[in-house]
Amino acid sequence: MKKEISREDRLIEVIRRTIGVAPPEVVLGIGDDAAVIAAPPRGSLLLITTDMLVEDVHFRAGLISPFQLGWKSLAVNLSDVAAMGGVPVAAVVSLGLKKNTGGDFIRGFFRGMKTLAGKFDVSVVGGDVVRSRDIVVAVAVAGKTTGGTFVTRTGARPGDAVLVTGTLGDSAAGLAILEGRVENPGGRAGARLVACHLKPVPRIREGIAAARTRAVSAMMDISDGIAADLPRLARASRVGFRIHENLLPLSPHLLKFAGKTGVPPSRLALTGGEDYELLICAAHSEWRRVARAITRAADTTVTLIGEILRPEDGGTLVDRTGKRRRLPRPAFEHFRRQGG
């Protein structure tokens, strides 16, 4: 089966080849959720990650408050540290702001960032502010490993179980509500779905618990949806995969939303993105132990959704009728051409 690679992934590969070989202090460089750098004292490892949010690409200013934008800007970076099984320590933030941006925006933004940072003992330690035509947020987070252990995307092996934390598709439903593309189901369901999009909670404790089992072969966060992120992990590990539509974890809020709108919930779960759950691979004999460790540490559900196959088996979705299909196209790609 031909593997489709997004333009974003191709650009990352161009950057990797242009930069060339990293010095020996770089344990893991370009291509994963975070870089890993050897740091003093001997044996210590530093995690470094960065992400950007650009107005009208990643968010619309009229649909998100400054507080929520500050929260989310930090959350997407903390999620990358979680995907490595690391502990976040400090963050720096650079802002590109429009000419007439006032103090209320700045105060709201940093209050949101500080509120989330406080939940995980992260310090915001600096950054930069420049003038920009659109709002641009660039955050970098430094973290550390626990006991010298970290998890990458590259270790999945045929026979491994494919797991996910939490539920999928809630953020995509929340965005559809915010943009007015569907009717708000109202009540607790509508509020919860919108909150999942605007204020995601990174799975820091879950990632640490998973890494500490030393039974996890590969892990990454789900930022672009299973349909985009599982193939990325498979390419990095040089394996194939099979997942099952009827095993995808769907929240009761999403099912209520689907019942009122007619939007297939599994499609949102596969393609919606911005769930910031963890995608985890572990030997099939170990997956229950990994799931129990995560649930004990964070009271978060873990669901088996499929298995890792040989690379020649490609990547497939088994639908509710038992038929094997290709994964649907992700709903969002950074560099997708207009018109498809």
PDB file of N, CA and C in Angstrom, residues 50-55 59 65-74 77 92-99 101-113 124 126-140:
ATOM      1  N   THR A  50       9.019  22.886  20.852  1.00  0.00           N
ATOM      2  CA  THR A  50       8.438  24.191  20.547  1.00  0.00           C
ATOM      3  C   THR A  50       7.270  24.023  19.588  1.00  0.00           C
ATOM      4  N   ASP A  51       6.310  24.928  19.695  1.00  0.00           N
ATOM      5  CA  ASP A  51       5.137  24.911  18.828  1.00  0.00           C
ATOM      6  C   ASP A  51       4.678  26.344  18.587  1.00  0.00           C
ATOM      7  N   MET A  52       4.016  26.560  17.454  1.00  0.00           N
ATOM      8  CA  MET A  52       3.490  27.871  17.124  1.00  0.00           C
ATOM      9  C   MET A  52       1.993  27.796  16.887  1.00  0.00           C
ATOM     10  N   LEU A  53       1.298  28.852  17.262  1.00  0.00           N
ATOM     11  CA  LEU A  53      -0.110  29.025  16.920  1.00  0.00           C
ATOM     12  C   LEU A  53      -0.250  30.345  16.171  1.00  0.00           C
ATOM     13  N   VAL A  54      -0.846  30.291  14.990  1.00  0.00           N
ATOM     14  CA  VAL A  54      -0.965  31.459  14.130  1.00  0.00           C
ATOM     15  C   VAL A  54      -2.450  31.775  13.925  1.00  0.00           C
ATOM     16  N   GLU A  55      -2.784  33.038  14.088  1.00  0.00           N
ATOM     17  CA  GLU A  55      -4.173  33.480  13.920  1.00  0.00           C
ATOM     18  C   GLU A  55      -4.694  33.113  12.534  1.00  0.00           C
ATOM     19  N   PHE A  59      -6.171  29.210  15.151  1.00  0.00           N
ATOM     20  CA  PHE A  59      -7.251  29.738  15.975  1.00  0.00           C
ATOM     21  C   PHE A  59      -7.830  30.991  15.326  1.00  0.00           C
ATOM     22  N   SER A  65     -10.886  33.289  23.896  1.00  0.00           N
ATOM     23  CA  SER A  65     -10.523  34.423  24.741  1.00  0.00           C
ATOM     24  C   SER A  65      -9.010  34.456  24.937  1.00  0.00           C
ATOM     25  N   PRO A  66      -8.440  35.600  25.336  1.00  0.00           N
ATOM     26  CA  PRO A  66      -6.998  35.637  25.628  1.00  0.00           C
ATOM     27  C   PRO A  66      -6.591  34.600  26.664  1.00  0.00           C
ATOM     28  N   PHE A  67      -7.400  34.399  27.699  1.00  0.00           N
ATOM     29  CA  PHE A  67      -7.100  33.399  28.727  1.00  0.00           C
ATOM     30  C   PHE A  67      -7.008  32.013  28.099  1.00  0.00           C
ATOM     31  N   GLN A  68      -7.984  31.677  27.270  1.00  0.00           N
ATOM     32  CA  GLN A  68      -7.996  30.354  26.639  1.00  0.00           C
ATOM     33  C   GLN A  68      -6.832  30.193  25.673  1.00  0.00           C
ATOM     34  N   LEU A  69      -6.471  31.262  24.968  1.00  0.00           N
ATOM     35  CA  LEU A  69      -5.343  31.188  24.042  1.00  0.00           C
ATOM     36  C   LEU A  69      -4.041  30.964  24.802  1.00  0.00           C
ATOM     37  N   GLY A  70      -3.867  31.639  25.929  1.00  0.00           N
ATOM     38  CA  GLY A  70      -2.670  31.420  26.735  1.00  0.00           C
ATOM     39  C   GLY A  70      -2.597  29.990  27.239  1.00  0.00           C
ATOM     40  N   TRP A  71      -3.725  29.490  27.736  1.00  0.00           N
ATOM     41  CA  TRP A  71      -3.794  28.106  28.218  1.00  0.00           C
ATOM     42  C   TRP A  71      -3.418  27.125  27.098  1.00  0.00           C
ATOM     43  N   LYS A  72      -4.087  27.274  25.948  1.00  0.00           N
ATOM     44  CA  LYS A  72      -3.899  26.309  24.861  1.00  0.00           C
ATOM     45  C   LYS A  72      -2.492  26.372  24.283  1.00  0.00           C
ATOM     46  N   SER A  73      -1.921  27.579  24.206  1.00  0.00           N
ATOM     47  CA  SER A  73      -0.572  27.727  23.661  1.00  0.00           C
ATOM     48  C   SER A  73       0.448  26.943  24.469  1.00  0.00           C
ATOM     49  N   LEU A  74       0.275  26.926  25.786  1.00  0.00           N
ATOM     50  CA  LEU A  74       1.165  26.133  26.631  1.00  0.00           C
ATOM     51  C   LEU A  74       0.796  24.658  26.567  1.00  0.00           C
ATOM     52  N   ASN A  77       2.374  22.455  23.836  1.00  0.00           N
ATOM     53  CA  ASN A  77       3.786  22.169  24.066  1.00  0.00           C
ATOM     54  C   ASN A  77       3.980  21.161  25.189  1.00  0.00           C
ATOM     55  N   VAL A  92       9.276  29.361  27.689  1.00  0.00           N
ATOM     56  CA  VAL A  92       9.453  30.730  27.216  1.00  0.00           C
ATOM     57  C   VAL A  92       8.436  30.953  26.102  1.00  0.00           C
ATOM     58  N   VAL A  93       7.940  32.183  25.997  1.00  0.00           N
ATOM     59  CA  VAL A  93       6.898  32.473  25.019  1.00  0.00           C
ATOM     60  C   VAL A  93       7.226  33.747  24.262  1.00  0.00           C
ATOM     61  N   SER A  94       7.131  33.682  22.940  1.00  0.00           N
ATOM     62  CA  SER A  94       7.301  34.862  22.093  1.00  0.00           C
ATOM     63  C   SER A  94       5.974  35.156  21.411  1.00  0.00           C
ATOM     64  N   LEU A  95       5.603  36.444  21.399  1.00  0.00           N
ATOM     65  CA  LEU A  95       4.322  36.864  20.849  1.00  0.00           C
ATOM     66  C   LEU A  95       4.519  37.858  19.716  1.00  0.00           C
ATOM     67  N   GLY A  96       3.815  37.620  18.616  1.00  0.00           N
ATOM     68  CA  GLY A  96       3.659  38.626  17.587  1.00  0.00           C
ATOM     69  C   GLY A  96       2.273  39.231  17.748  1.00  0.00           C
ATOM     70  N   LEU A  97       2.196  40.542  18.042  1.00  0.00           N
ATOM     71  CA  LEU A  97       0.921  41.168  18.380  1.00  0.00           C
ATOM     72  C   LEU A  97       0.603  42.319  17.428  1.00  0.00           C
ATOM     73  N   LYS A  98      -0.680  42.523  17.201  1.00  0.00           N
ATOM     74  CA  LYS A  98      -1.119  43.626  16.356  1.00  0.00           C
ATOM     75  C   LYS A  98      -0.852  44.966  17.037  1.00  0.00           C
ATOM     76  N   LYS A  99      -0.802  45.997  16.243  1.00  0.00           N
ATOM     77  CA  LYS A  99      -0.404  47.329  16.705  1.00  0.00           C
ATOM     78  C   LYS A  99      -1.195  47.809  17.913  1.00  0.00           C
ATOM     79  N   THR A 101      -2.936  46.115  20.190  1.00  0.00           N
ATOM     80  CA  THR A 101      -3.203  45.146  21.252  1.00  0.00           C
ATOM     81  C   THR A 101      -3.002  45.800  22.622  1.00  0.00           C
ATOM     82  N   GLY A 102      -3.986  45.666  23.492  1.00  0.00           N
ATOM     83  CA  GLY A 102      -3.931  46.334  24.787  1.00  0.00           C
ATOM     84  C   GLY A 102      -3.507  45.429  25.925  1.00  0.00           C
ATOM     85  N   GLY A 103      -3.423  46.032  27.091  1.00  0.00           N
ATOM     86  CA  GLY A 103      -2.999  45.318  28.287  1.00  0.00           C
ATOM     87  C   GLY A 103      -3.959  44.227  28.703  1.00  0.00           C
ATOM     88  N   ASP A 104      -5.250  44.387  28.407  1.00  0.00           N
ATOM     89  CA  ASP A 104      -6.221  43.360  28.779  1.00  0.00           C
ATOM     90  C   ASP A 104      -5.906  42.038  28.095  1.00  0.00           C
ATOM     91  N   PHE A 105      -5.514  42.097  26.821  1.00  0.00           N
ATOM     92  CA  PHE A 105      -5.154  40.877  26.106  1.00  0.00           C
ATOM     93  C   PHE A 105      -3.942  40.225  26.763  1.00  0.00           C
ATOM     94  N   ILE A 106      -2.902  41.005  27.033  1.00  0.00           N
ATOM     95  CA  ILE A 106      -1.674  40.469  27.617  1.00  0.00           C
ATOM     96  C   ILE A 106      -1.952  39.836  28.979  1.00  0.00           C
ATOM     97  N   ARG A 107      -2.709  40.550  29.813  1.00  0.00           N
ATOM     98  CA  ARG A 107      -3.010  40.011  31.141  1.00  0.00           C
ATOM     99  C   ARG A 107      -3.818  38.719  31.049  1.00  0.00           C
ATOM    100  N   GLY A 108      -4.820  38.707  30.185  1.00  0.00           N
ATOM    101  CA  GLY A 108      -5.635  37.510  30.039  1.00  0.00           C
ATOM    102  C   GLY A 108      -4.822  36.334  29.514  1.00  0.00           C
ATOM    103  N   PHE A 109      -3.989  36.604  28.515  1.00  0.00           N
ATOM    104  CA  PHE A 109      -3.169  35.548  27.909  1.00  0.00           C
ATOM    105  C   PHE A 109      -2.257  34.906  28.954  1.00  0.00           C
ATOM    106  N   PHE A 110      -1.535  35.727  29.697  1.00  0.00           N
ATOM    107  CA  PHE A 110      -0.573  35.165  30.645  1.00  0.00           C
ATOM    108  C   PHE A 110      -1.249  34.593  31.890  1.00  0.00           C
ATOM    109  N   ARG A 111      -2.438  35.063  32.215  1.00  0.00           N
ATOM    110  CA  ARG A 111      -3.179  34.410  33.300  1.00  0.00           C
ATOM    111  C   ARG A 111      -3.580  32.995  32.892  1.00  0.00           C
ATOM    112  N   GLY A 112      -4.001  32.852  31.660  1.00  0.00           N
ATOM    113  CA  GLY A 112      -4.331  31.513  31.169  1.00  0.00           C
ATOM    114  C   GLY A 112      -3.139  30.602  31.165  1.00  0.00           C
ATOM    115  N   MET A 113      -2.022  31.125  30.689  1.00  0.00           N
ATOM    116  CA  MET A 113      -0.796  30.327  30.657  1.00  0.00           C
ATOM    117  C   MET A 113      -0.336  29.971  32.073  1.00  0.00           C
ATOM    118  N   VAL A 124       7.036  29.941  33.770  1.00  0.00           N
ATOM    119  CA  VAL A 124       7.205  30.740  32.554  1.00  0.00           C
ATOM    120  C   VAL A 124       8.341  31.708  32.828  1.00  0.00           C
ATOM    121  N   GLY A 126      10.477  33.564  30.456  1.00  0.00           N
ATOM    122  CA  GLY A 126      10.941  34.620  29.556  1.00  0.00           C
ATOM    123  C   GLY A 126      10.304  34.519  28.199  1.00  0.00           C
ATOM    124  N   GLY A 127      10.846  35.294  27.247  1.00  0.00           N
ATOM    125  CA  GLY A 127      10.326  35.288  25.890  1.00  0.00           C
ATOM    126  C   GLY A 127      10.590  36.602  25.184  1.00  0.00           C
ATOM    127  N   ASP A 128       9.701  36.963  24.260  1.00  0.00           N
ATOM    128  CA  ASP A 128       9.884  38.163  23.456  1.00  0.00           C
ATOM    129  C   ASP A 128       8.523  38.612  22.950  1.00  0.00           C
ATOM    130  N   VAL A 129       8.407  39.906  22.636  1.00  0.00           N
ATOM    131  CA  VAL A 129       7.185  40.467  22.058  1.00  0.00           C
ATOM    132  C   VAL A 129       7.573  41.338  20.874  1.00  0.00           C
ATOM    133  N   VAL A 130       6.924  41.109  19.721  1.00  0.00           N
ATOM    134  CA  VAL A 130       7.180  41.910  18.533  1.00  0.00           C
ATOM    135  C   VAL A 130       5.844  42.316  17.917  1.00  0.00           C
ATOM    136  N   ARG A 131       5.886  43.290  17.023  1.00  0.00           N
ATOM    137  CA  ARG A 131       4.690  43.717  16.295  1.00  0.00           C
ATOM    138  C   ARG A 131       4.482  42.816  15.091  1.00  0.00           C
ATOM    139  N   SER A 132       3.207  42.487  14.819  1.00  0.00           N
ATOM    140  CA  SER A 132       2.892  41.559  13.741  1.00  0.00           C
ATOM    141  C   SER A 132       1.548  41.912  13.133  1.00  0.00           C
ATOM    142  N   ARG A 133       1.355  41.529  11.872  1.00  0.00           N
ATOM    143  CA  ARG A 133       0.064  41.765  11.216  1.00  0.00           C
ATOM    144  C   ARG A 133      -1.025  40.900  11.829  1.00  0.00           C
ATOM    145  N   ASP A 134      -0.681  39.653  12.168  1.00  0.00           N
ATOM    146  CA  ASP A 134      -1.601  38.719  12.818  1.00  0.00           C
ATOM    147  C   ASP A 134      -1.003  38.292  14.148  1.00  0.00           C
ATOM    148  N   ILE A 135      -1.843  37.753  15.016  1.00  0.00           N
ATOM    149  CA  ILE A 135      -1.346  37.247  16.297  1.00  0.00           C
ATOM    150  C   ILE A 135      -0.589  35.944  16.045  1.00  0.00           C
ATOM    151  N   VAL A 136       0.629  35.894  16.538  1.00  0.00           N
ATOM    152  CA  VAL A 136       1.460  34.696  16.430  1.00  0.00           C
ATOM    153  C   VAL A 136       1.988  34.362  17.820  1.00  0.00           C
ATOM    154  N   VAL A 137       1.847  33.110  18.224  1.00  0.00           N
ATOM    155  CA  VAL A 137       2.333  32.661  19.525  1.00  0.00           C
ATOM    156  C   VAL A 137       3.341  31.546  19.298  1.00  0.00           C
ATOM    157  N   ALA A 138       4.542  31.713  19.826  1.00  0.00           N
ATOM    158  CA  ALA A 138       5.580  30.678  19.746  1.00  0.00           C
ATOM    159  C   ALA A 138       6.048  30.356  21.159  1.00  0.00           C
ATOM    160  N   VAL A 139       5.830  29.132  21.577  1.00  0.00           N
ATOM    161  CA  VAL A 139       6.201  28.696  22.917  1.00  0.00           C
ATOM    162  C   VAL A 139       7.239  27.595  22.819  1.00  0.00           C
ATOM    163  N   ALA A 140       8.221  27.637  23.691  1.00  0.00           N
ATOM    164  CA  ALA A 140       9.193  26.556  23.815  1.00  0.00           C
ATOM    165  C   ALA A 140       9.190  26.077  25.258  1.00  0.00           C
TER     166      ALA A 140
END
